[in-house]
Short mmCIF file of C-alpha atoms in Angstrom, two decimals:
data_model
loop_
_atom_site.label_atom_id
_atom_site.label_comp_id
_atom_site.label_asym_id
_atom_site.label_seq_id
_atom_site.Cartn_x
_atom_site.Cartn_y
_atom_site.Cartn_z
CA MET Q 15 82.04 94.19 101.83
CA SER Q 16 81.29 92.73 105.20
CA LYS Q 17 78.63 95.42 106.24
CA LEU Q 18 76.91 94.59 102.64
CA PHE Q 19 76.98 90.77 103.63
CA GLN Q 20 75.72 91.61 107.11
CA ALA Q 21 72.75 93.70 105.38
CA ILE Q 22 71.69 90.89 103.27
CA LEU Q 23 71.76 88.27 106.08
CA THR Q 24 69.93 90.37 108.37
CA GLY Q 25 67.47 91.05 105.55
CA VAL Q 26 66.95 87.77 104.98
CA PHE Q 27 66.41 86.76 108.66
CA PHE Q 28 64.04 89.28 109.13
CA ALA Q 29 62.19 89.06 106.04
CA PHE Q 30 61.78 85.63 107.04
CA ILE Q 31 60.22 86.12 110.45
CA LEU Q 32 57.81 88.16 108.86
CA ASP Q 33 56.97 85.91 106.02
CA PHE Q 34 56.62 83.14 108.41
CA THR Q 35 54.01 84.95 110.51
CA LEU Q 36 51.68 86.44 107.46
CA PHE Q 37 51.47 82.68 106.61
CA LEU Q 38 51.00 81.30 110.05
CA GLY Q 39 47.82 83.56 109.96
CA ILE Q 40 46.48 82.71 106.75
CA PHE Q 41 47.13 79.27 107.95
CA LEU Q 42 45.61 79.36 111.21
CA ASN Q 43 42.58 81.51 109.84
CA TYR Q 44 41.62 80.54 106.28
CA ILE Q 45 43.20 77.35 105.78
CA LYS Q 46 42.19 75.54 109.16
CA ALA Q 47 38.75 77.65 108.99
CA LEU Q 48 37.57 76.18 105.52
CA ASN Q 49 39.09 72.37 106.61
CA ILE Q 50 41.46 72.35 103.50
CA GLU Q 51 43.60 69.41 104.03
CA LEU Q 52 47.40 71.01 103.86
CA PHE Q 53 50.36 70.96 105.92
CA TYR Q 54 51.88 74.37 107.03
CA ASN Q 55 55.28 73.36 105.11
CA ILE Q 56 53.66 73.05 101.97
CA LEU Q 57 51.63 76.20 102.15
CA PHE Q 58 54.81 78.11 103.22
CA ALA Q 59 57.10 76.89 100.38
CA ASP Q 60 54.70 76.51 97.49
CA ASN Q 61 53.34 79.97 97.88
CA GLN Q 62 56.69 82.21 98.03
CA ASN Q 63 57.01 85.01 95.56
CA ILE Q 64 61.07 85.20 95.41
CA TYR Q 65 60.94 88.82 94.19
CA ILE Q 66 58.73 90.21 96.91
CA PHE Q 67 60.77 88.16 99.49
CA LEU Q 68 64.05 89.59 97.93
CA ALA Q 69 62.81 93.11 97.72
CA PHE Q 70 61.58 93.10 101.70
CA SER Q 71 64.95 91.37 102.44
CA GLY Q 72 66.88 94.35 100.87
CA LEU Q 73 64.63 97.03 102.27
CA ILE Q 74 64.86 95.62 105.87
CA GLY Q 75 68.85 94.56 105.62
CA TYR Q 76 69.39 98.58 104.46
CA LEU Q 77 67.16 100.06 107.25
CA ILE Q 78 68.90 97.96 110.01
CA ILE Q 79 72.49 98.21 108.79
CA TYR Q 80 72.86 101.36 106.81
CA VAL Q 81 70.03 103.77 108.28
CA LYS Q 82 71.69 105.68 111.42
CA ASN Q 83 68.58 107.08 112.85
CA ILE Q 84 67.25 104.78 115.12
CA LYS Q 85 63.58 105.94 115.36
CA ILE Q 86 63.38 105.25 111.49
CA VAL Q 87 64.39 101.64 112.18
CA LEU Q 88 62.20 100.81 114.84
CA THR Q 89 59.49 102.42 113.48
CA SER Q 90 59.43 101.05 109.93
CA MET Q 91 60.32 97.58 111.93
CA GLY Q 92 57.43 98.07 114.20
CA VAL Q 93 54.89 99.19 111.34
CA LEU Q 94 56.33 95.83 109.15
CA PHE Q 95 55.68 93.77 112.13
CA SER Q 96 52.33 95.03 112.76
CA PHE Q 97 51.39 94.24 109.28
CA ALA Q 98 52.67 90.83 109.81
CA LEU Q 99 50.69 89.96 113.07
CA PHE Q 100 47.34 91.76 111.78
CA SER Q 101 47.22 88.18 109.63
CA LEU Q 102 46.70 86.30 112.93
CA ILE Q 103 43.64 88.37 113.76
CA PRO Q 104 41.08 85.81 112.67
CA THR Q 105 38.97 87.69 110.33
CA ILE Q 106 42.09 89.65 108.69
CA GLY Q 107 44.08 86.27 108.37
CA TYR Q 108 40.87 85.08 106.76
CA ASN Q 109 40.24 87.91 104.39
CA ILE Q 110 44.13 88.02 103.53
CA GLY Q 111 43.73 84.09 102.68
CA GLU Q 112 40.70 84.73 100.62
CA LEU Q 113 42.46 87.34 98.95
CA PHE Q 114 45.67 85.22 98.09
CA PHE Q 115 43.78 81.86 97.20
CA MET Q 116 40.30 82.03 96.60
CA LYS Q 117 38.71 82.34 92.83
CA LYS Q 118 35.22 82.84 92.77
CA ASN Q 119 32.60 81.45 90.48
CA VAL Q 120 34.83 79.13 88.35
CA THR Q 121 33.56 76.61 86.10
CA PHE Q 122 35.62 73.18 85.60
CA LYS Q 123 34.91 70.04 83.48
CA ASP Q 124 35.63 66.39 83.74
CA LYS Q 125 34.79 63.50 81.60
CA LYS Q 126 31.20 63.18 83.36
CA TYR Q 127 30.45 66.20 85.35
CA ARG Q 128 30.74 69.89 85.29
CA PHE Q 129 31.49 71.77 88.38
CA ILE Q 130 30.62 75.68 89.46
CA GLY Q 131 31.77 77.20 92.22
CA ASP Q 132 34.76 79.04 94.31
CA ILE Q 133 38.39 77.67 94.55
CA TYR Q 134 39.36 77.48 97.87
CA TYR Q 135 42.93 76.45 97.52
CA ASP Q 136 44.52 75.17 94.45
CA GLY Q 137 47.39 72.84 95.74
CA ARG Q 138 49.97 70.60 93.53
CA ALA Q 139 47.75 67.86 92.93
CA LYS Q 140 44.21 68.65 94.07
CA ILE Q 141 41.81 71.75 94.06
CA THR Q 142 40.03 72.39 97.39
CA PHE Q 143 36.53 73.46 95.38
CA TYR Q 144 33.05 74.25 96.83
CA ASP Q 145 30.28 73.24 94.51
CA TYR Q 146 27.39 75.46 94.40
CA GLU Q 147 24.88 72.70 93.23
CA LEU Q 148 26.26 70.40 95.98
CA LYS Q 149 26.71 72.91 98.58
CA LYS Q 150 29.78 71.22 100.12
CA THR Q 151 33.58 71.38 99.72
CA ILE Q 152 35.26 68.67 97.14
CA LEU Q 153 38.31 67.67 96.47
CA LEU Q 154 38.89 67.98 92.26
CA ASP Q 155 42.11 66.09 90.81
CA LYS Q 156 43.70 68.26 88.41
CA LYS Q 157 44.88 65.61 86.13
CA ASP Q 158 41.29 64.57 85.68
CA LEU Q 159 39.97 68.38 84.74
CA ILE Q 160 39.46 69.21 81.23
CA ARG Q 161 40.85 72.74 80.60
#
């Protein structure tokens, strides 16, 4: 039981570090690059997938605690950390952020206007939106939009 508890805690700890690094790269290279007004904590908290996090935690905990071959453990962890660190490279971080958050060619309507463009980030209360007609980024209040 003690070894299982160690595996769970170790997996959560290392998965958190990987997750933090991934979202840091997205924040620096996508959110900041597009001048989206968003705090890192909100980005990190609102965009977690608990199932993926738990799966990686379990995998990492199993690797570190139960696998006896140190070469397999170091290679696997090196690959995982390399993938997370790749998000700190500007073009890769931007592309990952685009993959996660951008939706192209979307139409919204409110009481007066119709907006056609790209969603840069869909937040809690506002949508950061690039309007094709205005040729600029605008913030749309979710409560004002007609679905």
